[in-house]
Coordinates of C-alpha atoms in Angstrom, one line a residue:
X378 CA 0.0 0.0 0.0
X379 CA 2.5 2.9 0.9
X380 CA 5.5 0.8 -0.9
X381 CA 9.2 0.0 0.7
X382 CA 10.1 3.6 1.3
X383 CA 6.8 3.8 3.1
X384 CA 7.2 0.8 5.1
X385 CA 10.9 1.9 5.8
X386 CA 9.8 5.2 7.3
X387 CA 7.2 2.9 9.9
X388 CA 9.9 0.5 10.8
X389 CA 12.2 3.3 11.8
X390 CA 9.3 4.8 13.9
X391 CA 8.3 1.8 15.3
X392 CA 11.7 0.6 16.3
X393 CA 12.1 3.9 17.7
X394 CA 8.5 3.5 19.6
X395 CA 10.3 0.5 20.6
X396 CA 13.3 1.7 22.5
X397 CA 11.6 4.1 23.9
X398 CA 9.1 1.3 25.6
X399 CA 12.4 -0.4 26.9
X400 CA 13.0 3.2 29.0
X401 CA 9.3 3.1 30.1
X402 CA 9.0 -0.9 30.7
X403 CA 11.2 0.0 33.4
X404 CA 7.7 0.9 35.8
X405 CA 5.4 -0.4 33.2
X406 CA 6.9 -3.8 31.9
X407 CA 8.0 -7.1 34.0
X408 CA 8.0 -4.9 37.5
X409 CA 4.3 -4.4 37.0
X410 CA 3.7 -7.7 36.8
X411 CA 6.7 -9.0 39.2
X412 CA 5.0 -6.8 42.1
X413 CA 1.5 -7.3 41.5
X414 CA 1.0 -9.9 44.0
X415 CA 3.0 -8.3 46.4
X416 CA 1.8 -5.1 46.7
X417 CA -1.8 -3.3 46.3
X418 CA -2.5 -1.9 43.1
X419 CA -2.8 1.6 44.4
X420 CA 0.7 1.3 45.8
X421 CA 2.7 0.4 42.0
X422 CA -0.1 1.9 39.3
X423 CA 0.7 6.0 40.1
X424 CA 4.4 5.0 39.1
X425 CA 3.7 3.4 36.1
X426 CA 1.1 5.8 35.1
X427 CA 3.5 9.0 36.1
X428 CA 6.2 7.6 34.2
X429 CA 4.2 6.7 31.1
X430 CA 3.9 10.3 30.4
X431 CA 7.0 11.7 31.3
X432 CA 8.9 9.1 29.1
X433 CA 6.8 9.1 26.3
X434 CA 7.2 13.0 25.9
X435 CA 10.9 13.4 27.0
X436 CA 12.6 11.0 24.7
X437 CA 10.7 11.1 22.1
X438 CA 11.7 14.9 21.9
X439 CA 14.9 14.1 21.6
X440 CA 15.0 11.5 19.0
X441 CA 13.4 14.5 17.2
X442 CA 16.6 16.6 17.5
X443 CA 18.6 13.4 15.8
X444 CA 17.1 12.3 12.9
X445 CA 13.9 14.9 12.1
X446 CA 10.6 15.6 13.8
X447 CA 8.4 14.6 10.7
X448 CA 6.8 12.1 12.6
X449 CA 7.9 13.2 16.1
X450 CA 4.3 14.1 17.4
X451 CA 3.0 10.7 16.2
X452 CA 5.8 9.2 17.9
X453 CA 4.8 11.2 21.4
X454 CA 1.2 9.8 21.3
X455 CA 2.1 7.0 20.3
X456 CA 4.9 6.2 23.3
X457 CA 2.3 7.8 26.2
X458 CA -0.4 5.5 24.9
X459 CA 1.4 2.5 24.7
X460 CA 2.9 2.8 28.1
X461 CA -0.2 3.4 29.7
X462 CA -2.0 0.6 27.6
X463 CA 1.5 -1.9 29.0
X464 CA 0.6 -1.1 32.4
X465 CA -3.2 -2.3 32.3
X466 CA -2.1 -5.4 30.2
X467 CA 1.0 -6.2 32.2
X468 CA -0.7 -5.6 35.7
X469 CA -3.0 -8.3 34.3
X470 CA -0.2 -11.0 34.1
X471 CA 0.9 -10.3 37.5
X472 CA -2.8 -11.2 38.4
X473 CA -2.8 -14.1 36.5
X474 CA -5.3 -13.0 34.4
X475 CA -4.0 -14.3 31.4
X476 CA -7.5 -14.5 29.5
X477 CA -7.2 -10.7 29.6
X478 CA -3.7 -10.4 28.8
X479 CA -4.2 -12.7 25.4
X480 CA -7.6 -10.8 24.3
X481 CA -6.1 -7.2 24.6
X482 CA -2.6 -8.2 22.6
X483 CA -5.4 -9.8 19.9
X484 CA -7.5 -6.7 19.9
X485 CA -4.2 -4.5 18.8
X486 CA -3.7 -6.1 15.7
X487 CA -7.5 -6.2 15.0
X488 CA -8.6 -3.0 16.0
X489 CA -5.4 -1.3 14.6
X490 CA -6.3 -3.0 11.0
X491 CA -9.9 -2.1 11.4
X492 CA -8.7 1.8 11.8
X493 CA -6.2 1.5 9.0
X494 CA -9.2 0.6 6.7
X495 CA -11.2 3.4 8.0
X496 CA -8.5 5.9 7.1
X497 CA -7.6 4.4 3.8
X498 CA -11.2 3.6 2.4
X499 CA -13.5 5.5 4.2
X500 CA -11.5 9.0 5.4
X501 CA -9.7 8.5 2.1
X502 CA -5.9 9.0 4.0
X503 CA -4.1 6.8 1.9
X504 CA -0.4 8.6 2.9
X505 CA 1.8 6.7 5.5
X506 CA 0.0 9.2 8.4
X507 CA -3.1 6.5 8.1
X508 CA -1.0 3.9 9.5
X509 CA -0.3 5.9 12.8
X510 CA -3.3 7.6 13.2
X511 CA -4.6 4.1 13.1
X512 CA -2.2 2.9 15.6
X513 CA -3.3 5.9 18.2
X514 CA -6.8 5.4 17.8
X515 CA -6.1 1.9 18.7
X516 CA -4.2 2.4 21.7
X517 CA -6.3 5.3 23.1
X518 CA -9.3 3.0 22.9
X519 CA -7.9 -0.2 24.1
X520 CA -6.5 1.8 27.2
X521 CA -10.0 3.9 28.2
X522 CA -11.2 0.0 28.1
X523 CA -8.4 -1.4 30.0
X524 CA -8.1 1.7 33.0
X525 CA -11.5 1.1 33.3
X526 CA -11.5 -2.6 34.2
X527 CA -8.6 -1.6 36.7
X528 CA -9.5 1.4 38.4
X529 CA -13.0 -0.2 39.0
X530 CA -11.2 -2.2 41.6
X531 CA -8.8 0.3 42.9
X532 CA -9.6 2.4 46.5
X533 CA -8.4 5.5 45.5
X534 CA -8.1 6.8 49.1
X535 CA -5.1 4.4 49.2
X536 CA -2.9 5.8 46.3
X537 CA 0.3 6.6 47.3
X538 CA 4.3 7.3 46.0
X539 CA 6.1 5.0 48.6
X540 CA 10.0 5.5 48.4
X541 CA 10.8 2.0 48.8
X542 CA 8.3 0.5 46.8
X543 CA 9.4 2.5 43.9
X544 CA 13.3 1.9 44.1
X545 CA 12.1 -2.2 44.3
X546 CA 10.0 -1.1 40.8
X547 CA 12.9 0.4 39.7
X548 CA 15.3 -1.7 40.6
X549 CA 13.8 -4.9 39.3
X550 CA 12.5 -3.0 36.1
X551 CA 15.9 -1.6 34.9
X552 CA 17.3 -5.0 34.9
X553 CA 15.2 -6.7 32.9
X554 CA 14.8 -3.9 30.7
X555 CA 18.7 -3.9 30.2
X556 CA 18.3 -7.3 29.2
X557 CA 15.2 -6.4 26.7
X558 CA 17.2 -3.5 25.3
X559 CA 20.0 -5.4 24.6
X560 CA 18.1 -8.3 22.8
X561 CA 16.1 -5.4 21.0
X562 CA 19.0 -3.8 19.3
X563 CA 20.7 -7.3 18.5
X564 CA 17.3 -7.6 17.0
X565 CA 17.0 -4.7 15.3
X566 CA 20.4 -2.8 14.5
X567 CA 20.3 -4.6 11.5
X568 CA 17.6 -2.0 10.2
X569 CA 20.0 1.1 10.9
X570 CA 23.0 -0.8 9.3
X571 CA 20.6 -1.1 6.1
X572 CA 19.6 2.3 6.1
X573 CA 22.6 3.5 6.1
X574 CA 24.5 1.2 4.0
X575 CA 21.8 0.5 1.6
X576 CA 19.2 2.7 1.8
X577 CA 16.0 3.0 3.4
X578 CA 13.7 1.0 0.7
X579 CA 16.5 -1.7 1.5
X580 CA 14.9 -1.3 5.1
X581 CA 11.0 -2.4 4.1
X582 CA 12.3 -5.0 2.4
X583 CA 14.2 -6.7 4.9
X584 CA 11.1 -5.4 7.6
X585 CA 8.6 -7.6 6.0
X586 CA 10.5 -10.7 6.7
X587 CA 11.4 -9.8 10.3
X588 CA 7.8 -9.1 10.7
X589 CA 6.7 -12.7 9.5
X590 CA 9.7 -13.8 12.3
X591 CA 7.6 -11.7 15.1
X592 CA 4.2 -13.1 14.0
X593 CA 5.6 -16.4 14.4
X594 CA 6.8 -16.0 18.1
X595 CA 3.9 -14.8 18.8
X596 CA 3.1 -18.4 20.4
X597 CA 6.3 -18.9 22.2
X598 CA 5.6 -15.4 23.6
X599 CA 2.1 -16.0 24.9
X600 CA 3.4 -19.3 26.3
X601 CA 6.5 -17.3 27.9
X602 CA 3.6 -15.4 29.7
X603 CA 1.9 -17.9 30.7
X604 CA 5.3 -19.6 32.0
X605 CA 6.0 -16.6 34.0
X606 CA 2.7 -15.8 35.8
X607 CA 3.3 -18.9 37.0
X608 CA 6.3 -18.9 38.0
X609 CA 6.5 -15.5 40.3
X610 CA 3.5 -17.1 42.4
X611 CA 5.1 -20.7 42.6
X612 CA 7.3 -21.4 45.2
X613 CA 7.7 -25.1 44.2
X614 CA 11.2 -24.8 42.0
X615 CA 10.7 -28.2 40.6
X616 CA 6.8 -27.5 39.6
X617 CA 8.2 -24.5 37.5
X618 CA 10.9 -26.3 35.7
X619 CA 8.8 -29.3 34.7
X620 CA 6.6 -26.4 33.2
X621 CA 9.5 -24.6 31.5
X622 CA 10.4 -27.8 29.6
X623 CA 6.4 -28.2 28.6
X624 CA 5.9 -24.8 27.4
X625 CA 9.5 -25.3 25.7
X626 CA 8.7 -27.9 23.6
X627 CA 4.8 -26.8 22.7
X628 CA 6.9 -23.8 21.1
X629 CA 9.4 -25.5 19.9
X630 CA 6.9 -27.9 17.3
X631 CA 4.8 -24.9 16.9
X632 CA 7.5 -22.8 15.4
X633 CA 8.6 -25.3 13.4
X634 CA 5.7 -26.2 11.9
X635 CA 5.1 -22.1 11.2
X636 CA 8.4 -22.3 9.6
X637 CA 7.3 -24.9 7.6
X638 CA 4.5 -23.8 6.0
X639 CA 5.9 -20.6 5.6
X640 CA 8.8 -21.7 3.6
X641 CA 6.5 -24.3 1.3
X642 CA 4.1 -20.9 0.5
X643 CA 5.9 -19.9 -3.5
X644 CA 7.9 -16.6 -3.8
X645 CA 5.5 -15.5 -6.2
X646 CA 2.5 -15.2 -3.6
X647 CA 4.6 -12.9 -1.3
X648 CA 5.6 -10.7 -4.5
X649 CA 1.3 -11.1 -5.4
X650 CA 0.6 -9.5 -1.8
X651 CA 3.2 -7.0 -1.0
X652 CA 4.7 -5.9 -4.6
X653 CA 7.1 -6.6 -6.4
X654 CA 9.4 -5.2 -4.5
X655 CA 9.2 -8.1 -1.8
X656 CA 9.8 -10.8 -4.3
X657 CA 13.1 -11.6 -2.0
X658 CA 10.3 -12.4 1.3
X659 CA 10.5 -16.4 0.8
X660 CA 14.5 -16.2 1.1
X661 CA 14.9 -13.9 4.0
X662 CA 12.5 -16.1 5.7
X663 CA 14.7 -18.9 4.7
X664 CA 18.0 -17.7 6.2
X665 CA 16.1 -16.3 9.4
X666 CA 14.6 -19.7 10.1
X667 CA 17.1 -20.9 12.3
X668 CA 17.3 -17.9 14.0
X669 CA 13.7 -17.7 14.3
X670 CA 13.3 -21.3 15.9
X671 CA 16.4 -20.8 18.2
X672 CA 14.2 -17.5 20.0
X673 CA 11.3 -18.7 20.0
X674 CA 12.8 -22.0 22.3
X675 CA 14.9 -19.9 24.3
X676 CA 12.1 -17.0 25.0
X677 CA 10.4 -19.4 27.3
X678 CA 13.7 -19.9 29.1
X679 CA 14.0 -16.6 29.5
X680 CA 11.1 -15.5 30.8
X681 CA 12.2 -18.6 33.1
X682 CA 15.0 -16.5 34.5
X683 CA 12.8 -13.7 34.9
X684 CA 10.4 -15.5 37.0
X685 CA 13.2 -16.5 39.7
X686 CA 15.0 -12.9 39.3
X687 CA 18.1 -14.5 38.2
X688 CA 18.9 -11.4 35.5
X689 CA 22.4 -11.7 34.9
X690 CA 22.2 -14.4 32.4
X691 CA 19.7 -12.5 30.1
X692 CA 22.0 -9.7 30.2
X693 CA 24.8 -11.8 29.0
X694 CA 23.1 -13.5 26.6
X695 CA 21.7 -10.4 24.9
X696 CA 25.4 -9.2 25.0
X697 CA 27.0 -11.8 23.1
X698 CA 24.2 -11.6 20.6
X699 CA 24.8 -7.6 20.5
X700 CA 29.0 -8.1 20.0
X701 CA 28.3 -10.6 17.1
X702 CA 26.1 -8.3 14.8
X703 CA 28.3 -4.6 15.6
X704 CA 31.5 -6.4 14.5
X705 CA 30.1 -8.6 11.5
X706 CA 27.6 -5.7 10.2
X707 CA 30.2 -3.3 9.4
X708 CA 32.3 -6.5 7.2
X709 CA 29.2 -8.1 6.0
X710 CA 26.3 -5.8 5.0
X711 CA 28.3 -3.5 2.5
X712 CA 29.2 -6.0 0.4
X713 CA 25.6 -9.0 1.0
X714 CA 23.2 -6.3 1.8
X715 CA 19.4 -7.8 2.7
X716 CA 20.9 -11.6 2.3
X717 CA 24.1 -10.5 4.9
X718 CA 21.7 -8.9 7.7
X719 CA 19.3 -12.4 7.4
X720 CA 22.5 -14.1 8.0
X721 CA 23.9 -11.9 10.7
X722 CA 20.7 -11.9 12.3
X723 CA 20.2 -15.8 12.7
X724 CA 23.6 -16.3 13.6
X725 CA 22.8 -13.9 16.4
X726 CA 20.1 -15.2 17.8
X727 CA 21.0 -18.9 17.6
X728 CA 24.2 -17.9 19.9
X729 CA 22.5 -15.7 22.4
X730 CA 19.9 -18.7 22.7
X731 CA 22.8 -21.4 22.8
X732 CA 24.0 -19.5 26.0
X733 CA 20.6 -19.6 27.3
X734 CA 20.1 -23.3 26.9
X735 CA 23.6 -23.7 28.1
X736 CA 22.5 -21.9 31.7
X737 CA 19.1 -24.2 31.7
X738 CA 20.9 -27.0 31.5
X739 CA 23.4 -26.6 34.1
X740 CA 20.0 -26.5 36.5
X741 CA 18.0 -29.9 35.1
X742 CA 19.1 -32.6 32.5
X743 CA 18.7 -32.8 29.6
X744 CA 16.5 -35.3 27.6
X745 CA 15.9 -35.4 23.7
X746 CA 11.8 -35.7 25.1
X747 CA 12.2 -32.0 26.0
X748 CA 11.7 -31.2 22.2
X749 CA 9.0 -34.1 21.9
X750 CA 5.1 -33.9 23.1
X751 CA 3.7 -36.7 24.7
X752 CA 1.0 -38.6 24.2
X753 CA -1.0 -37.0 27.1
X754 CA 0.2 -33.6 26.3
X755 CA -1.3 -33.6 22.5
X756 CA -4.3 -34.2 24.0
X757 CA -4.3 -31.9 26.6
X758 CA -3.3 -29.9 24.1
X759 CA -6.1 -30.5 21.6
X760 CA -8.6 -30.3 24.6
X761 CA -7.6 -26.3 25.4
X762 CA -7.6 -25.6 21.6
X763 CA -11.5 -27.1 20.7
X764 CA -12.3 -25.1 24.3
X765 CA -11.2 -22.0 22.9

C-alpha cells in the first residue's frame, strides 16, 4: 500500500517506539507484573502511570533533535499510549489473568487494522499518516477500556508514591529492561546498518521478513507469559521447571511447523501480496529460520530467568548476541546487503539462545523428550484448543 520507502519510514518509527518502551517498561513492563501480587494496586499503578507520560514525551523529543521531527508528534502519542496501555495489560499477568492479557494483545492487531481501513477507504488517508493515526486510535481506545477494568477495583483513598516501593519497581524494572534493550538492538540494529548502507527502501524489504519472524513468536511469547505468571506465584522450583520444559517444547513444534509452511508458501504469492518489490520475502525467511526457531525456544527460558529474578544471564546473553552483529555488520552488510543482515541476524540469535540453553541445563538434565510432546500432552493440548 505505501510501498518499501513507506514501510521503511514505519519500521524506523516503530523501532524507535520501541526503544523508547524499553526506557518506560522499566515501571510499566516485567515490575508491573513481578509486584503485582505483592503489593496493592494503588501502591505500583501512580508510578507506572507518572512515568508513562514523562517518558513518552521526553525522549521522544529528543530522538526529534537526531534524525527529524516529521513524525515526532506521532511518535509522542504513540509512546504515552502504549505505556499506559502496558501497564493495564502487564498488571494483568501479575494477576494471573492471562485471559485478559491474550484478548487485549489480539485486539491490537484487529482494531489497529480495522482503523487502517477506515482511514484508507473511508477517510480517504491513503499517505503513510493512516498507518499511525490508526495505531493511536487503537491504543487510546484499548487503554479507556483497560483503566476502566482496573480502576473499577482500585480504592483511590489508598494511592500513594512510597519510596521503597518504587526503588524495588525500579530496581527490578531496569534490569530486565537492560536485558530487553540489549536483545532489542541485536534484534533490530540490522535496520539502521541497512539504512545507512543501503538505503532505506532496502529497510521495508528486509522489515517484511522480520515481521513474519515476530508473527511467528507470537506463540512462544504467549506461552512465555503464561510460563512466567506462574512462575513468580510458585514457590515449588521443581513445579516450575517441569513447566518450563512443557511450554519449551509446545513452542518449539509450533514454530517449526510455522516455519514450515511458511517456507513451502511460493515466492510468487509474497511478490502477489506485498509488490514486487518483496519478491526476496521467501529467502529472508529462509535464512532467518534458524534464528527464528532458536528465539522462540529460548524465550520461554528466559522469561524462566525472569520468574526467579536471576537477571544476569539474560543480560549476558543479549550481550554476546549484541557483539556478534556490531562487529560482522560493518564486514558483512556493505558487500551482501538484505541476504548478509538475514545471516547476521540468525547467527545472532541462535548464539545468544545457545547461552541460554547452556544456563538451563546446568539447572536440570537434559533429555531429547524436551523437544518431543507426549502422548498425554497432544491431547491436553487438543482439549484447550476445541475449548477455545
Amino acid at each position: 500500500m505505501w510501498g518499501s520507502e513507506g514501510k521503511g519510514v514505519i519500521s524506523i518509527v516503530i523501532a524507535d517506539l520501541t526503544i523508547i518502551s524499553f526506557f518506560a517498561n522499566i515501571f510499566v513492563g516485567s515490575s508491573m507484573s513481578y509486584f503485582a501480587s505483592k503489593f496493592k494496586v494503588e501502591q505500583i499503578l501512580p508510578f507506572a502511570y507518572l512515568w508513562s507520560v514523562i517518558i513518552g514525551i521526553l525522549i521522544p523529543v529528543f530522538f526529534s533533535f537526531n534524525h527529524g521531527s516529521e513524525y515526532s508528534n506521532y511518535l509522542i502519542v504513540l509512546s504515552v499510549l502504549s505505556s499506559l496501555l502496558a501497564t493495564n495489560v502487564n498488571l494483568f499477568v501479575g494477576q494471573r489473568n492471562i485471559k485478559m492479557f491474550n484478548l487485549y494483545t489480539v485486539l491490537q492487531q484487529i482494531i489497529h487494522i480495522v482503523f487502517i481501513v477506515i482511514n484508507v477507504y473511508i477517510v480517504k488517508i491513503t499517505s503513510v499518516d493512516s498507518y499511525f493515526i490508526a495505531q493511536i486510535s487503537c491504543f487510546g481506545l484499548l487503554f479507556l477500556v483497560s483503566a476502566f477494568q482496573v480502576l473499577r477495583q482500585c480504592n483511590f483513598k489508598n494511592i500513594s508514591f512510597s519510596k521503597e516501593i518504587g526503588s524495588k519497581l525500579f530496581d527490578y524494572g531496569w534490569k530486565t529492561q537492560l536485558s530487553a534493550f540489549l536483545q532489542f538492538l541485536n534484534n533490530r540494529l540490522s535496520f539502521y546498518f541497512l539504512e545507512y548502507f543501503k538505503g532505506i527502501v532496502s529497510v521495508g524489504v528486509f522489515s517484511v521478513g522480520i515481521a513474519f519472524s515476530e508473527a511467528i513468536w507470537t506463540v512462544s511469547r504467549s506461552l512465555s507469559v503464561v510460563l512466567y505468571a506462574d512462575v513468580i506465584n510458585n514457590k515449588n522450583s521443581n513445579d516450575a521447571i517441569e513447566k518450563t520444559k512443557v511450554s519449551l517444547r509446545v513452542s518449539f513444534l509450533i514454530t517449526l511447523l510455522f516455519i514450515i509452511i511458511m517456507l513451502l508458501i511460493p515466492a510468487e504469492v509474497y511478490s502477489m501480496i506485498f509488490g514486487k518489490d518483496f519478491n526476496q520475502t521467501k529467502e529472508i525467511v529462509l535464512f532467518l529460520s534458524p534464528g527464528i526457531l532458536a528465539i522462540a525456544v529460548s524465550n520461554i527460558i528466559g522469561y524462566y530467568f525472569a520468574g526467579i529474578n536471576k537477571l544476569r544471564i539474560l543480560n549476558v546473553k543479549a550481550i554476546v548476541g549484541l557483539i556478534f552483529t556490531v562487529i560482522s555488520s560493518f564486514f558483512i552488510i556493505p558487500k551482501w546487503g538484505i541476504k548478509g543482515a538475514c545471516v547476521i541476524t540468525s547467527i545472532s540469535y541462535c548464539l545468544s539462545s545457545a547461552l541460554l540453553f547452556w544456563r538451563f541445563y546446568q539447572i536440570t538434565d537434559f533429555h531429547i523428550k524436551d523437544f518431543i510432546l507426549s502422548k498425554a500432552e497432544i491431547n491436553l493440548l487438543l482439549k484447550k484448543v476445541l475449548k477455545k
